[in-house]
CSV table of C-alpha atoms in Angstrom, one decimal:
chain,number,residue,atom,x,y,z
A,1,GLY,CA,13.7,15.2,-8.8
A,2,THR,CA,11.8,18.4,-8.8
A,3,ALA,CA,8.0,17.9,-9.3
A,4,VAL,CA,6.6,18.8,-12.7
A,5,SER,CA,3.0,19.7,-13.7
A,6,ASN,CA,1.0,16.7,-15.1
A,7,THR,CA,-2.2,17.3,-17.1
A,8,ASP,CA,-2.9,13.7,-18.0
A,9,GLY,CA,-6.1,13.8,-15.7
A,10,SER,CA,-9.0,16.1,-15.4
A,11,ILE,CA,-7.3,17.5,-12.1
A,12,THR,CA,-3.8,19.0,-12.9
A,13,SER,CA,-1.3,17.2,-10.5
A,14,SER,CA,2.3,18.0,-9.5
A,15,VAL,CA,4.3,14.8,-10.0
A,16,SER,CA,7.8,13.7,-8.9
A,17,ALA,CA,8.3,10.2,-10.6
A,18,ASN,CA,11.1,7.6,-10.8
A,19,THR,CA,9.8,5.3,-13.4
A,20,GLU,CA,12.8,2.9,-13.1
A,21,ALA,CA,11.9,2.3,-9.4
A,22,GLY,CA,8.2,2.4,-10.0
A,23,PHE,CA,7.4,5.2,-7.5
A,24,SER,CA,5.8,8.6,-7.8
A,25,ILE,CA,4.8,11.3,-5.4
A,26,VAL,CA,1.7,13.1,-6.6
A,27,SER,CA,0.1,16.2,-5.1
A,28,PHE,CA,-3.3,17.6,-6.2
A,29,THR,CA,-6.3,19.7,-5.1
A,30,GLY,CA,-9.6,17.9,-4.7
A,31,ASN,CA,-12.7,18.8,-6.5
A,32,ALA,CA,-15.3,16.5,-4.9
A,33,THR,CA,-16.3,15.3,-8.5
A,34,SER,CA,-17.1,11.7,-9.2
A,35,GLY,CA,-15.0,10.5,-12.1
A,36,ALA,CA,-12.2,12.9,-11.6
A,37,THR,CA,-8.8,11.5,-12.8
A,38,VAL,CA,-5.2,12.4,-11.5
A,39,GLY,CA,-2.0,11.9,-13.5
A,40,HIS,CA,0.5,9.8,-11.7
A,41,GLY,CA,3.6,9.9,-14.1
A,42,LEU,CA,4.6,6.2,-13.9
A,43,ASN,CA,3.8,5.1,-17.5
A,44,LYS,CA,2.5,1.8,-15.9
A,45,LYS,CA,-0.6,0.9,-13.9
A,46,PRO,CA,-0.1,1.5,-10.1
A,47,LYS,CA,-0.8,-1.6,-8.1
A,48,TRP,CA,-0.5,0.3,-4.8
A,49,ILE,CA,-1.6,3.8,-3.9
A,50,ILE,CA,-1.5,5.5,-0.4
A,51,LEU,CA,-3.6,8.8,-0.5
A,52,LYS,CA,-3.9,11.3,2.3
A,53,GLU,CA,-5.2,14.9,2.6
A,54,ARG,CA,-2.6,17.2,4.2
A,55,GLY,CA,-3.8,19.3,7.0
A,56,ASN,CA,-6.8,17.2,7.8
A,57,ALA,CA,-7.3,14.2,10.3
A,58,ASN,CA,-9.0,12.1,7.7
A,59,ASN,CA,-7.8,8.4,7.3
A,60,TRP,CA,-4.8,7.3,5.0
A,61,THR,CA,-6.7,5.5,2.2
A,62,VAL,CA,-4.9,2.5,0.7
A,63,TYR,CA,-5.7,1.2,-2.8
A,64,HIS,CA,-4.3,-2.2,-3.6
A,65,GLU,CA,-5.0,-4.0,-6.9
A,66,SER,CA,-5.6,-7.4,-5.3
A,67,LEU,CA,-8.5,-6.2,-3.1
A,68,GLY,CA,-10.8,-5.8,-6.0
A,69,TYR,CA,-14.4,-4.6,-6.0
A,70,THR,CA,-17.7,-5.5,-4.3
A,71,GLY,CA,-20.6,-7.0,-6.2
A,72,GLY,CA,-22.1,-3.5,-6.3
A,73,GLY,CA,-19.0,-2.2,-7.8
A,74,ASP,CA,-17.5,-0.3,-4.7
A,75,THR,CA,-13.7,-0.3,-4.5
A,76,TYR,CA,-12.4,-2.4,-1.5
A,77,VAL,CA,-9.8,-0.4,0.3
A,78,LEU,CA,-7.8,-0.5,3.6
A,79,PHE,CA,-6.7,2.4,5.9
A,80,LEU,CA,-3.1,2.6,6.9
A,81,ASN,CA,-4.0,4.1,10.3
A,82,LEU,CA,-6.6,1.6,11.2
A,83,GLU,CA,-6.9,-2.1,12.0
A,84,ASN,CA,-10.2,-2.5,9.8
A,85,ASP,CA,-10.6,-5.1,7.3
A,86,TYR,CA,-11.6,-4.2,3.8
A,87,GLY,CA,-15.2,-4.2,4.9
A,88,GLY,CA,-18.1,-3.5,2.4
A,89,GLY,CA,-16.2,-1.4,-0.1
A,90,PHE,CA,-15.6,2.3,-0.2
A,91,ALA,CA,-18.2,4.1,-2.2
A,92,GLY,CA,-16.9,7.3,-3.7
A,93,GLY,CA,-13.2,6.5,-3.0
A,94,PHE,CA,-11.8,5.6,-6.3
A,95,ASN,CA,-14.9,5.7,-8.5
A,96,ASN,CA,-14.9,1.9,-8.8
A,97,THR,CA,-12.3,2.3,-11.5
A,98,ALA,CA,-8.9,0.7,-11.7
A,99,PRO,CA,-5.9,3.0,-12.4
A,100,THR,CA,-4.6,3.2,-15.9
A,101,THR,CA,-1.0,3.6,-17.3
A,102,SER,CA,-1.5,7.4,-16.9
A,103,VAL,CA,-4.1,8.2,-14.3
A,104,PHE,CA,-6.0,7.1,-11.3
A,105,SER,CA,-9.7,7.8,-10.7
A,106,LEU,CA,-11.4,9.5,-7.8
A,107,GLY,CA,-15.1,9.6,-6.5
A,108,ASN,CA,-16.5,12.3,-4.3
A,109,SER,CA,-15.4,10.9,-0.9
A,110,VAL,CA,-13.9,13.5,1.5
A,111,GLU,CA,-11.1,10.8,2.1
A,112,THR,CA,-9.8,11.0,-1.5
A,113,ASN,CA,-11.3,14.0,-3.2
A,114,ARG,CA,-12.6,16.7,-0.7
A,115,SER,CA,-13.3,19.9,-2.5
A,116,GLY,CA,-10.4,22.2,-2.1
A,117,GLY,CA,-8.4,19.7,-0.1
A,118,SER,CA,-4.7,19.4,-0.5
A,119,PHE,CA,-3.9,15.7,-1.2
A,120,ILE,CA,-0.7,13.8,-1.5
A,121,ALA,CA,-0.6,10.2,-3.2
A,122,TYR,CA,2.3,7.8,-3.1
A,123,CYS,CA,2.0,5.5,-6.1
A,124,TRP,CA,3.8,2.2,-6.9
A,125,SER,CA,4.0,0.1,-10.1
A,126,GLU,CA,5.7,-3.2,-10.0
A,127,VAL,CA,9.3,-3.6,-11.3
A,128,PRO,CA,10.4,-7.2,-11.8
A,129,GLY,CA,13.3,-8.2,-9.5
A,130,PHE,CA,12.7,-5.0,-7.4
A,131,SER,CA,9.2,-4.7,-6.1
A,132,LYS,CA,6.0,-6.9,-5.8
A,133,PHE,CA,2.5,-6.2,-4.6
A,134,GLY,CA,0.1,-9.1,-4.0
A,135,LYS,CA,-1.8,-11.3,-1.7
A,136,TYR,CA,-1.3,-14.7,-0.2
A,137,SER,CA,-3.4,-17.2,1.9
A,138,GLY,CA,-2.2,-18.1,5.4
A,139,ASN,CA,-2.2,-22.0,6.3
A,140,GLY,CA,-2.4,-21.5,10.2
A,141,LEU,CA,0.7,-23.5,10.8
A,142,ALA,CA,4.0,-22.7,12.4
A,143,ASN,CA,5.6,-23.8,9.1
A,144,GLY,CA,3.9,-21.0,7.4
A,145,THR,CA,3.1,-19.9,3.9
A,146,PHE,CA,6.0,-19.1,1.6
A,147,VAL,CA,5.4,-16.1,-0.7
A,148,ASN,CA,7.4,-16.1,-4.0
A,149,LEU,CA,8.6,-12.6,-5.0
A,150,GLY,CA,11.3,-13.6,-7.5
A,151,PHE,CA,13.9,-11.7,-5.4
A,152,ARG,CA,15.1,-11.4,-1.8
A,153,PRO,CA,13.0,-8.6,-0.1
A,154,ALA,CA,14.6,-5.8,1.9
A,155,TRP,CA,11.3,-4.4,3.3
A,156,VAL,CA,7.9,-6.0,3.7
A,157,LEU,CA,4.6,-4.3,4.6
A,158,PHE,CA,1.6,-6.8,5.1
A,159,LYS,CA,-2.0,-6.7,6.6
A,160,ARG,CA,-4.8,-9.4,7.0
A,161,ALA,CA,-7.5,-8.0,4.6
A,162,ASP,CA,-10.5,-10.1,5.7
A,163,SER,CA,-10.2,-9.4,9.4
A,164,SER,CA,-9.2,-6.6,11.7
A,165,GLY,CA,-5.6,-6.5,12.9
A,166,ASN,CA,-2.4,-4.6,12.8
A,167,TRP,CA,-0.3,-3.7,9.8
A,168,PHE,CA,3.2,-5.1,10.1
A,169,ILE,CA,6.6,-3.8,8.8
A,170,VAL,CA,9.6,-5.9,8.7
A,171,ASP,CA,13.0,-5.1,7.0
A,172,ASN,CA,16.6,-6.2,6.7
A,173,LYS,CA,18.2,-3.2,8.3
A,174,ARG,CA,16.9,-3.9,11.8
A,175,ASP,CA,17.0,-7.7,11.2
A,176,PRO,CA,20.0,-8.3,8.8
A,177,PHE,CA,19.7,-11.9,9.6
A,178,ASN,CA,16.9,-14.4,9.8
A,179,GLU,CA,14.6,-14.5,11.5
A,180,CYS,CA,13.1,-11.1,11.0
A,181,THR,CA,11.3,-10.5,14.3
A,182,ARG,CA,11.3,-6.7,14.7
A,183,ASP,CA,8.0,-5.3,13.9
A,184,LEU,CA,6.7,-1.9,13.4
A,185,TYR,CA,2.9,-1.2,13.2
A,186,PRO,CA,2.0,1.9,11.0
A,187,ASN,CA,-1.6,1.9,12.5
A,188,THR,CA,-0.3,2.7,16.0
A,189,THR,CA,2.0,5.1,17.8
A,190,GLY,CA,3.6,2.1,19.6
A,191,THR,CA,7.4,1.4,19.7
A,192,GLU,CA,8.9,-1.6,17.9
A,193,THR,CA,8.0,-5.0,19.0
A,194,ASN,CA,9.8,-8.3,18.8
A,195,ASN,CA,7.7,-11.3,17.6
A,196,ALA,CA,9.8,-14.5,17.9
A,197,ASN,CA,9.3,-16.9,15.0
A,198,PHE,CA,7.8,-14.5,12.7
A,199,VAL,CA,9.3,-14.3,9.1
A,200,ASP,CA,12.3,-15.3,7.1
A,201,PHE,CA,13.7,-13.5,4.1
A,202,LEU,CA,14.7,-16.0,1.4
A,203,SER,CA,16.6,-15.5,-1.9
A,204,ASN,CA,13.3,-15.6,-3.8
A,205,GLY,CA,10.7,-14.4,-1.4
A,206,PHE,CA,9.7,-14.7,2.3
A,207,LYS,CA,8.2,-17.3,4.5
A,208,LEU,CA,6.1,-17.0,7.6
A,209,THR,CA,7.3,-19.0,10.6
A,210,ASN,CA,4.4,-18.8,12.9
A,211,THR,CA,0.7,-19.6,13.1
A,212,GLY,CA,-0.5,-15.9,13.1
């Protein structure tokens, strides 16, 4: 629906939220202040946030709950437009602070809180039977890892976090039957590729079917 003003954080945001689906779209103006907070409107802790300044070539910053923090307290992040791993943390990105049920925190990085920058954030909280955000470990076998979601997925985005490599998107519209082999890579401008023996969508999750 129409965005509404949200004053839960120290920065007033404009929020369009669907709490039943666990998704909100948040716009705000950065102020380059460490410890600034932004209301997200979900009434639950977001597990996944994609944040980008509009009108600027800076990276798409991805917060994921399972990435955690460095020993020094910096937030680990990924970048949707890059192949990079989670590296050494992202000082100033999210102020080394996990989101709450009402706000997410910002540091003073230009990627997430440039002074005067017009930012958009896409925030997701988990809805049982509908959405899942997590991590898994590969086994390096063609009979690959099974990831239990508790439901049959329609769309999956995944990325290796501890090494560089593409992001992958598979879905049940381009591949209505197993195997799901048609990939899109959000970090490139390339066209769809076809990876044989890639992933199966099952009634309660997905299973990798190659060694990659």
